[in-house]
Tab-separated table of C-alpha atoms in Angstrom:
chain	number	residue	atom	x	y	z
D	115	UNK	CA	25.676	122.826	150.572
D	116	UNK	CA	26.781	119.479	150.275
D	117	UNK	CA	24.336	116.619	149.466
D	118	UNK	CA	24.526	114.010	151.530
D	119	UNK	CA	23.644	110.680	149.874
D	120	UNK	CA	21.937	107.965	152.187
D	121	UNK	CA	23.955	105.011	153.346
D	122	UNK	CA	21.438	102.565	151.790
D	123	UNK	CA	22.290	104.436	148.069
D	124	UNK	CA	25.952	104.198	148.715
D	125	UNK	CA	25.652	100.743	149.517
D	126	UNK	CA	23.307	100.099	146.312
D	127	UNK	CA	25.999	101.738	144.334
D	128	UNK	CA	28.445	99.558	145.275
D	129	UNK	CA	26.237	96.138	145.064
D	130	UNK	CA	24.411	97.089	141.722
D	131	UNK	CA	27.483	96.544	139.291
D	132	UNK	CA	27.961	93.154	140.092
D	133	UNK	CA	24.448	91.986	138.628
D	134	UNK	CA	25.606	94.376	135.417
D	135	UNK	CA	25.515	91.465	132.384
D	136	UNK	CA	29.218	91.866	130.642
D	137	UNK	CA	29.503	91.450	127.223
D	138	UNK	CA	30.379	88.389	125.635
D	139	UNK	CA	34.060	87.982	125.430
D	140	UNK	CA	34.025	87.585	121.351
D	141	UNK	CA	32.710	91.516	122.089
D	142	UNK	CA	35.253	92.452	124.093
D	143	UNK	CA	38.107	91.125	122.318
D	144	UNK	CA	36.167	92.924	118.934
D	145	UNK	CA	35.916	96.292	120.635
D	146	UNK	CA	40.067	96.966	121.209
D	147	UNK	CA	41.674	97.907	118.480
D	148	UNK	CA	44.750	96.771	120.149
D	149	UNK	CA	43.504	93.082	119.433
D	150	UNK	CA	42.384	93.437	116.175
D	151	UNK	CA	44.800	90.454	114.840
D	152	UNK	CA	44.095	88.306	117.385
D	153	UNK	CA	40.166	88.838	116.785
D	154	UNK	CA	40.767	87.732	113.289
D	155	UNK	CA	42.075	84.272	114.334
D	156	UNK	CA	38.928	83.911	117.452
D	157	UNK	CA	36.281	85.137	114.525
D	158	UNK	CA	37.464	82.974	112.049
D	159	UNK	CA	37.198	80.125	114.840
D	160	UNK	CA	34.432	81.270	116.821
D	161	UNK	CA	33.773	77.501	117.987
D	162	UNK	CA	36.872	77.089	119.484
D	163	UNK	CA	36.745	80.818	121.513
D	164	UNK	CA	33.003	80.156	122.229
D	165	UNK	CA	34.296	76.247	123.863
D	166	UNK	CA	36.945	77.477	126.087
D	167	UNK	CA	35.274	80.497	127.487
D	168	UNK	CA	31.908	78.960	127.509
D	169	UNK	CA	31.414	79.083	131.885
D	170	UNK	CA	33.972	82.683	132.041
D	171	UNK	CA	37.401	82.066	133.101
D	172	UNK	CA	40.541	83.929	132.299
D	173	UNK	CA	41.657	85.483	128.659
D	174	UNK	CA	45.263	86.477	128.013
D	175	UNK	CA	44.990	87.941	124.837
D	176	UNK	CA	48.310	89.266	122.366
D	177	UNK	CA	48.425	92.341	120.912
D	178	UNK	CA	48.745	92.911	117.370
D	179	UNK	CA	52.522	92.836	117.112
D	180	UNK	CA	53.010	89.844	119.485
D	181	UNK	CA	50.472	88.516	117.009
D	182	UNK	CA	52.578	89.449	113.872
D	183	UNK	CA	55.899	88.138	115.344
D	184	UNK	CA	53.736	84.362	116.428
D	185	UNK	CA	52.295	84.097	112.934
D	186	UNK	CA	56.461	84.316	111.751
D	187	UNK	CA	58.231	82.711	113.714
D	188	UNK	CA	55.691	79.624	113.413
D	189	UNK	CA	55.901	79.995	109.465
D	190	UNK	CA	52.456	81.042	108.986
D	191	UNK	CA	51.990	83.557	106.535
D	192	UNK	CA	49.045	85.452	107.650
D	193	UNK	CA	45.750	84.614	109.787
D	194	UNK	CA	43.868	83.084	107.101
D	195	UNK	CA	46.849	80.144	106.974
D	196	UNK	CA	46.493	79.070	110.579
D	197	UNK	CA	45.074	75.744	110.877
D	198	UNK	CA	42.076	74.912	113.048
D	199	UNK	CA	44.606	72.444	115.080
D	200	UNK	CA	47.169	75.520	115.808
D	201	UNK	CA	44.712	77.587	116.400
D	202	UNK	CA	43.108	75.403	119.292
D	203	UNK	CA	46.184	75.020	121.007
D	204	UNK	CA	46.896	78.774	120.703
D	205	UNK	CA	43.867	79.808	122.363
D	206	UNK	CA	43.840	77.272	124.482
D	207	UNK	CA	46.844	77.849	126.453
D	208	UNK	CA	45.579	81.100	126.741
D	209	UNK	CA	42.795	80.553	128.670
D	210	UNK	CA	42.496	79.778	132.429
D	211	UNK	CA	38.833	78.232	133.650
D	212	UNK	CA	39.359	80.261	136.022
D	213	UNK	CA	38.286	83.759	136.656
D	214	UNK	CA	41.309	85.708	138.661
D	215	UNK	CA	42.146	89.282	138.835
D	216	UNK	CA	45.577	90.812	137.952
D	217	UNK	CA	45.582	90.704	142.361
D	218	UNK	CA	45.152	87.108	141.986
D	219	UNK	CA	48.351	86.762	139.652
D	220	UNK	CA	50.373	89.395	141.387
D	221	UNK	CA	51.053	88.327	145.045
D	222	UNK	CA	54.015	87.289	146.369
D	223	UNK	CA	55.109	84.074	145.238
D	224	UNK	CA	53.816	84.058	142.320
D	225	UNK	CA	50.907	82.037	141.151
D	226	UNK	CA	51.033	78.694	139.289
D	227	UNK	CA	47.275	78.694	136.966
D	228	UNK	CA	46.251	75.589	134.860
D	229	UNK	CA	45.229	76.595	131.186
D	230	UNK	CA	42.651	74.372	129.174
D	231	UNK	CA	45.961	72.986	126.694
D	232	UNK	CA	45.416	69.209	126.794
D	233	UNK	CA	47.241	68.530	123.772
D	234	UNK	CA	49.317	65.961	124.984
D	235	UNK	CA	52.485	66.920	122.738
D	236	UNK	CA	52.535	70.204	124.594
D	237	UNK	CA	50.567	68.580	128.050
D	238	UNK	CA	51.999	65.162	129.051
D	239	UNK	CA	51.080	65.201	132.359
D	240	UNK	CA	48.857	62.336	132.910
D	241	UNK	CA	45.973	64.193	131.943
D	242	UNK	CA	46.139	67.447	133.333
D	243	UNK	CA	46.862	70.497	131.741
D	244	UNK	CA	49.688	72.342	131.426
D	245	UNK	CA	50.276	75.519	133.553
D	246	UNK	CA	51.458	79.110	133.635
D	247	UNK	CA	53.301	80.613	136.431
D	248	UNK	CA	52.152	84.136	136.652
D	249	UNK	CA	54.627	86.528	138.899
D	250	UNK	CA	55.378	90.425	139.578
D	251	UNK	CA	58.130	89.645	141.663
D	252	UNK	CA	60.397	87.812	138.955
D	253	UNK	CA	60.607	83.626	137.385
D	254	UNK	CA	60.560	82.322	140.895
D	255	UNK	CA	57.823	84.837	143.224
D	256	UNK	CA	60.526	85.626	145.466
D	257	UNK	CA	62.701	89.042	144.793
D	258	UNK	CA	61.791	91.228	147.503
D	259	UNK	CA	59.986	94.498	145.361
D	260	UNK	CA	57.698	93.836	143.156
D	261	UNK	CA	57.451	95.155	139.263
D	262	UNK	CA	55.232	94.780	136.599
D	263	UNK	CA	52.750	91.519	136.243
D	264	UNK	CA	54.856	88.953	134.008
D	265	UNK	CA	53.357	85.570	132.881
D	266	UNK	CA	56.428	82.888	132.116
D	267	UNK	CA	55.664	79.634	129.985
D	268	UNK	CA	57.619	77.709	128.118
D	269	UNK	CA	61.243	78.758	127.255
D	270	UNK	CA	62.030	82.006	126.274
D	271	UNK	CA	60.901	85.483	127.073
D	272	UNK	CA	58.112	86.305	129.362
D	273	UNK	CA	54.737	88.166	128.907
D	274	UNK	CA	54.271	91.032	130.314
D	275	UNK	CA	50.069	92.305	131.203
D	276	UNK	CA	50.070	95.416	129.306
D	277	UNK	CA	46.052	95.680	130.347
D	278	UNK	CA	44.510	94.153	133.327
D	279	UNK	CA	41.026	92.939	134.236
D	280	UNK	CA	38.949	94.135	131.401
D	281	UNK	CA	35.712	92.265	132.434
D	282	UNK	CA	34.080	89.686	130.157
D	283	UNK	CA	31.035	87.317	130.803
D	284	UNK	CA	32.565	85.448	134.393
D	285	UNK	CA	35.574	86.433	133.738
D	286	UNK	CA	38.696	88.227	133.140
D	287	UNK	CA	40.778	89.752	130.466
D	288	UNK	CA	44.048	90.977	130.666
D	289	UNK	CA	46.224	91.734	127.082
D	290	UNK	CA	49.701	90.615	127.277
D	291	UNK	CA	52.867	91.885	124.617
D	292	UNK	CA	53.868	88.226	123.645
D	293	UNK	CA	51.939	85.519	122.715
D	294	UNK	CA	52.361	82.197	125.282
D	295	UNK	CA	56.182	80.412	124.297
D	296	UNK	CA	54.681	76.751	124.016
D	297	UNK	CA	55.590	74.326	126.367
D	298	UNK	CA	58.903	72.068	124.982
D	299	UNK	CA	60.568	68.372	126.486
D	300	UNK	CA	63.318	68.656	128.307
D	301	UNK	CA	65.899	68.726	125.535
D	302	UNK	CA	64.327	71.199	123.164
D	303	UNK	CA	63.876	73.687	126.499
D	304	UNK	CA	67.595	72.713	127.217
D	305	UNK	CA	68.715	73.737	123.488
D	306	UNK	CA	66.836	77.010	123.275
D	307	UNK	CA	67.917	77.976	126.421
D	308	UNK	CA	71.958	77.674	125.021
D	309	UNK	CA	72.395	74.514	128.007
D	310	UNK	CA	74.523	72.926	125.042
D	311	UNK	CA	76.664	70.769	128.421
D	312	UNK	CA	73.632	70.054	130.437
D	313	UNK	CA	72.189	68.376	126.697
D	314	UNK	CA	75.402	66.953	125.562
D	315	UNK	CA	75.726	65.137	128.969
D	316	UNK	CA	71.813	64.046	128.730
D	317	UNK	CA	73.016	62.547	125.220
D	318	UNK	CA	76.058	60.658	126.249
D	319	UNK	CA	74.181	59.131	129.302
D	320	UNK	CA	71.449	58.209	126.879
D	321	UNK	CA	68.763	60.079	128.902
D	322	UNK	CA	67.506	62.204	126.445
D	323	UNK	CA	64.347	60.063	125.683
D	324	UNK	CA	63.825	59.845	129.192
D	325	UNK	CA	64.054	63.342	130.112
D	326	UNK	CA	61.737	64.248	127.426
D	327	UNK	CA	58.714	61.597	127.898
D	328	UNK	CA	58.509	61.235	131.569
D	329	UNK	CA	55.260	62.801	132.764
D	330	UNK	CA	55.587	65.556	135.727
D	331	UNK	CA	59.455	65.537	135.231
D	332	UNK	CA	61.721	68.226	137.159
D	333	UNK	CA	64.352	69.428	136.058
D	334	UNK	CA	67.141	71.615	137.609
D	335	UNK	CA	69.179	72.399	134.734
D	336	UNK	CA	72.553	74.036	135.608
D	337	UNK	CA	74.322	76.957	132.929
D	338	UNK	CA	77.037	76.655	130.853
D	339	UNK	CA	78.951	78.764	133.109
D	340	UNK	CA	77.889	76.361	135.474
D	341	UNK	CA	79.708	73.303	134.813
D	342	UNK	CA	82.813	75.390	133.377
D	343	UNK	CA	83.015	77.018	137.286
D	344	UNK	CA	82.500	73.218	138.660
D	345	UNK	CA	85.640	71.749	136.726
D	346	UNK	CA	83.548	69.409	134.966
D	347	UNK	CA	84.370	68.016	131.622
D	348	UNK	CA	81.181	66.410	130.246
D	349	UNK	CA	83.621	64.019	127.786
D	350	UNK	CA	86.106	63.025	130.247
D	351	UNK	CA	83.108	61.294	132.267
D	352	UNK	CA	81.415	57.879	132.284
D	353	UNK	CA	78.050	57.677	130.973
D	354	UNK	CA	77.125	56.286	134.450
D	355	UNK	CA	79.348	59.118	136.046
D	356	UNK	CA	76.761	61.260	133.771
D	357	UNK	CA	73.373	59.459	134.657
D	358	UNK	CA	74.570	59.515	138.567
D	359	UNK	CA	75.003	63.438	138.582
D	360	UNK	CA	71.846	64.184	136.598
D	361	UNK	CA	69.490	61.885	138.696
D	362	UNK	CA	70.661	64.206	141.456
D	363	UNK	CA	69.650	66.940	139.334
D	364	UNK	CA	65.875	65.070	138.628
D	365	UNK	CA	62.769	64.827	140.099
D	366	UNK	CA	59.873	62.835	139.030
D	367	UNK	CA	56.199	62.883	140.431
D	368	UNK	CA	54.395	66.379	141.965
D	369	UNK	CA	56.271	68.292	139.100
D	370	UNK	CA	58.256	71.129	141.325
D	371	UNK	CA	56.884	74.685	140.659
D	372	UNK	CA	58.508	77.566	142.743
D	373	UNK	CA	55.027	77.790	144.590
D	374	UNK	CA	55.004	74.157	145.621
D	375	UNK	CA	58.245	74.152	147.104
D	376	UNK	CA	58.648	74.682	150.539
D	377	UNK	CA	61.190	76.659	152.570
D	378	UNK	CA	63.850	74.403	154.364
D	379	UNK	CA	61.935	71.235	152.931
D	380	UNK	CA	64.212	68.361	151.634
D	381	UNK	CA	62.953	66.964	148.401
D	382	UNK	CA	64.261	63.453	146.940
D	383	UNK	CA	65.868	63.355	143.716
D	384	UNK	CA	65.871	60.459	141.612
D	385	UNK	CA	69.491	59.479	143.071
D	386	UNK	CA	67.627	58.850	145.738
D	387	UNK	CA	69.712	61.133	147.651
D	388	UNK	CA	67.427	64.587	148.809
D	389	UNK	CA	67.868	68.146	147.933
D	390	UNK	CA	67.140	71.169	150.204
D	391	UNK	CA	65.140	74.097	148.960
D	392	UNK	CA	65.640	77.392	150.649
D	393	UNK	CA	63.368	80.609	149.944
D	394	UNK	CA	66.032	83.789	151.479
D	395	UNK	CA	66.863	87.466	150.561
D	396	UNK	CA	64.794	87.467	147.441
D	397	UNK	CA	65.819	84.389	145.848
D	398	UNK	CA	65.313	80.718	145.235
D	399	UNK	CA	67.804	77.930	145.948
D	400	UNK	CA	68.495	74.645	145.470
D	401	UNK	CA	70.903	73.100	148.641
D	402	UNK	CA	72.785	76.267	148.613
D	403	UNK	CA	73.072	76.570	144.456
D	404	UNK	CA	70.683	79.915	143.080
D	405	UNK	CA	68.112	79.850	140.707
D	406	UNK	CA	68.567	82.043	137.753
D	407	UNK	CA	65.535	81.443	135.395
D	408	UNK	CA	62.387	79.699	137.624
D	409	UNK	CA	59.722	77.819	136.162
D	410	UNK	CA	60.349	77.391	133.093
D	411	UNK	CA	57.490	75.546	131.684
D	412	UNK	CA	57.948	71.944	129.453
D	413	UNK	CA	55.729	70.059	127.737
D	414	UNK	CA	56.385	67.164	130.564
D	415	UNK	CA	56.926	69.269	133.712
D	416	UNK	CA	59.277	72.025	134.948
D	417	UNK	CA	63.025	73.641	134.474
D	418	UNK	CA	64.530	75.158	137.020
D	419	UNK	CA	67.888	77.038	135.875
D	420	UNK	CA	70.610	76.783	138.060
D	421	UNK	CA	73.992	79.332	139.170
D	422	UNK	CA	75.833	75.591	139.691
D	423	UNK	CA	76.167	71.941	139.621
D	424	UNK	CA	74.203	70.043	142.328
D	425	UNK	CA	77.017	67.346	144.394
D	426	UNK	CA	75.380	65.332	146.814
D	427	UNK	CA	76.655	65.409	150.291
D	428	UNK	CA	79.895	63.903	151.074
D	429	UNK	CA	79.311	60.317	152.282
D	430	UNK	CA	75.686	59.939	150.859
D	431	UNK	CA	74.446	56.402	149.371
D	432	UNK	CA	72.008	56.387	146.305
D	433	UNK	CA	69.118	54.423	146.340
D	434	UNK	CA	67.507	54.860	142.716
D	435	UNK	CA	69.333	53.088	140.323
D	436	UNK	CA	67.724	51.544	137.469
D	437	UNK	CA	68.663	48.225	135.875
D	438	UNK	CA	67.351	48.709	132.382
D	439	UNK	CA	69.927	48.041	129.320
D	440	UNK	CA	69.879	51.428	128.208
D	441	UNK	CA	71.726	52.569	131.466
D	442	UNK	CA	68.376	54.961	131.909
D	443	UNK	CA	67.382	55.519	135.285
D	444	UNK	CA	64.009	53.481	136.372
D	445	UNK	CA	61.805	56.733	136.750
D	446	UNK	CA	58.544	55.509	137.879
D	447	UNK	CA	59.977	53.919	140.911
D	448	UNK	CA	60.799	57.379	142.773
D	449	UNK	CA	58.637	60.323	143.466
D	450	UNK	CA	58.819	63.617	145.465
D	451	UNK	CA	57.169	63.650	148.372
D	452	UNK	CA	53.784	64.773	147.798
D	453	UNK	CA	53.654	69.050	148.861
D	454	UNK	CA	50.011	70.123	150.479
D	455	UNK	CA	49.105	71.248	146.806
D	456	UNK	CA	51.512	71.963	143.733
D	457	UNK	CA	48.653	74.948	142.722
D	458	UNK	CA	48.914	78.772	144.126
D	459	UNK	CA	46.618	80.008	147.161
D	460	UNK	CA	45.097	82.076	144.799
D	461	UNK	CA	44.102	79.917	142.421
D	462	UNK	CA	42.628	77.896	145.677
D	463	UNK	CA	40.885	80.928	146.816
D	464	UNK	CA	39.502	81.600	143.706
D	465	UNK	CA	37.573	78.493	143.315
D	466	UNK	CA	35.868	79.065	146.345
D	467	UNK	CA	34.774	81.979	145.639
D	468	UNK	CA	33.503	80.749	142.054
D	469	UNK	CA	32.040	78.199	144.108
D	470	UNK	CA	30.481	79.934	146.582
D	471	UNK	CA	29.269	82.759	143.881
D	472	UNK	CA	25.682	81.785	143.540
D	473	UNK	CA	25.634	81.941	147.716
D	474	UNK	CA	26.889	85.501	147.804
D	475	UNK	CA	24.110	86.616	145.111
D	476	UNK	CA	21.679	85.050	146.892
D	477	UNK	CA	22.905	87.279	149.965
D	478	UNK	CA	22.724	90.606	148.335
D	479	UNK	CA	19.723	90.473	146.811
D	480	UNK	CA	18.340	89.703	150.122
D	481	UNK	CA	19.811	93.308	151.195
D	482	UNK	CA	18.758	94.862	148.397
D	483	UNK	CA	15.075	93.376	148.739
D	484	UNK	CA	15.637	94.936	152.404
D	485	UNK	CA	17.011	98.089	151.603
D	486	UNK	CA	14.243	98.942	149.105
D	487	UNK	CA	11.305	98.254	151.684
C-alpha cells in the first residue's frame, strides 16, 4: 500500500529548507577539499573574506590548480607571500553582492554581473566596479546551443563553473577552473591578445594614453588578419588617417557590453559617424563585420574583437574631432546613446527578489502558521 502524504506536508517540505541557516561561507569554502589553496589565502585574510561576503552575494572560488598556476604566473611563490593588497583585489573580483544561481548566469545572452573590485587601476569607471560577463552560449550570449557555464574577464582564457550553487549564508557558490584574468587598459588587452597592428596604429596616432585612461571606453578591436584582408598598411598612413579610422572603431560613455547592445540599434562612435549592431544566426556584429572574442573585460571598459576593419559609409561627415596638440581625439565631448540599462535582466531580477526577500518570508510563515492550525 502506498502512503499517501498530505498536501499540507508536501507543501511544508518544500517551504521548510528555505528558513534552513547555511553555513558561513569561510565553512563552506573549508569543507571542499577541492579549495583547499584558495582557503589558505581567505583564512589567512579572514577580514577581507568576512568584508565582501558580509550581506551573502556570489563566490566564484578557484580550484587548487587554477590556484597554483595564479600564485606563478603573478610571481608569488606560495600563499604565505601574497600581500594583503593582492589578496583584496583577488577576492574581490571574485565576489558579486549579489546572490544569483548558475540559472541566473546561464540564459541566453549572457549576463553582465558587477563584482566588489574598486581598485581603480583595475576599475576606472567613475566609481563603479568592474564587471564579469557570465555566458553558456559563448563571449557574446548569442550562439544558438548552449554549452557549459563560462565566466570571461579580462583578456585571456575563460572560466569555466566546474560546481554550481553550493549554498552559503545569502548566497551562492559556484568553483570555477581558472582564477579571474584581471581587468587590463586598452593597450595591455591589445598586446596580450597578439593585436600587434591595432597597437602599433594606436601608437603612431598617439592614442595610446587615451585609449588606456578614458573611463567606460569601447573598444572594437579588429585582428591581425583583419587589417592584412582590408589592404591596410598601418605605416603607409597619416597619424590623422590613423586617429580618423580608430575613432570609428571607439566608443566612449555607457561602456558597450554584448547585453547592452541592442539588435538593429545604431550606436555613435567617436567619429561621430554611427555604427549598427546586429544580433543574427548565433552571432554578434558590428555594421556587417563579426565578432570573434566578445566582452573582453579592461580595466577602463570593454573589447570587442573584430573579423574586420570598420569603414564608415561612403559619403558620411565626422563630427568628433578634437583640437588638442597631441592630435588625440576630445573624448569627453561624445557619448553613446544611453541603452535602457548596460546590466543583464537577471541581475535586475535578482535584486528584486533580494529586495523583496523579507516580503516573501513574511508570506510563508503566514502559511505555515495556517497550515499547522
Amino acid at each position: 500500500m502506498l502512503l499517501k502524504i498530505p498536501r499540507s506536508l508536501a507543501l511544508l517540505a518544500l517551504i521548510i529548507p528555505l528558513f534552513t541557516n547555511a553555513a558561513p561561507v569561510q565553512e563552506v569554502i573549508a569543507q571542499n577539499p577541492e579549495l583547499s589553496r584558495f582557503n589558505a589565502i581567505t583564512t589567512r585574510f579572514p577580514a577581507i573574506i568576512r568584508d565582501l561576503t558580509v550581506s551573502g552575494g556570489t563566490l566564484l572560488a578557484p580550484t587548487n590548480d587554477a590556484v597554483s598556476s595564479f600564485i606563478a604566473s603573478a610571481g608569488f611563490t606560495d600563499v604565505s607571500s601574497i600581500t594583503e593588497a593582492a589578496a583584496r583585489d583577488l577576492l574581490s573580483y571574485h565576489v558579486l553582492p549579489l546572490a544569483l544561481r548558475s540559472t541566473d548566469l546561464s540564459r541566453q545572452g549572457g549576463a553582465l554581473a558587477d563584482t566588489a573590485l574598486l581598485d581603480d587601476q583595475l576599475a576606472n569607471l567613475q566609481g563603479s566596479p568592474n564587471v564579469v560577463f557570465a555566458s553558456a552560449f559563448g563571449s557574446t550570449g548569442q550562439e544558438i546551443a548552449p554549452s557549459g557555464l563560462k565566466i570571461y574577464s579580462g583578456i585571456g582564457i575563460p572560466s569555466n563553473v566546474t560546481t554550481s550553487d553550493v549554498v552559503f549564508d545569502d548566497g551562492y557558490m559556484h568553483v570555477i577552473d581558472r582564477v579571474l584574468n584581471f581587468p587590463r587598459p586598452c593597450t595591455e588587452t591589445a598586446e596580450a591578445a597578439s593585436l600587434t597592428r591595432l597597437l602599433r596604429a594606436l601608437q603612431r596616432a598617439n592614442l595610446t594614453e587615451t585609449v588606456d585612461t578614458t573611463p567606460k571606453f569601447t573598444c572594437f578591436a579588429p585582428t591581425d588578419a583583419a587589417f592584412e584582408r582590408a589592404g591596410i598598411d598601418v605605416e603607409a598612413l597619416s597619424p590623422q588617417q590613423l586617429t580618423d579610422a580608430l575613432m570609428y572603431h571607439s566608443i566612449v560613455g555607457d561602456v558597450g557590453y554584448s547585453t547592452a547592445f541592442e539588435d538593429g540599434r545604431e550606436y555613435q562612435t567617436l567619429l561621430g559617424v554611427n555604427v549598427t549592431v546586429h544580433k543574427r544566426a548565433g552571432q554578434l556584429f558590428i555594421n556587417d563585420v563579426a565578432v570573434l572574442q566578445g566582452n573582453v573585460v579592461m580595466s577602463n571598459g570593454v573589447a570587442h574583437v573584430l573579423d574586420g576593419v570598420l569603414s564608415p559609409p561612403t559619403g558620411t561627415t565626422t563630427t568628433a574631432r578634437g583640437s588638442g596638440t597631441s592630435g588625440a581625439p576630445r573624448v569627453t565631448v561624445t557619448s553613446i546613446p544611453p541603452p535602457q540599462s548596460t546590466r543583464s535582466p537577471s541581475s535586475a531580477i535578482t535584486a528584486e527578489v533580494s529586495r523583496a526577500r523579507p516580503i516573501l518570508i513574511s508570506i510563508l510563515m503566514t502559511v505555515v502558521s495556517a497550515l499547522s492550525l
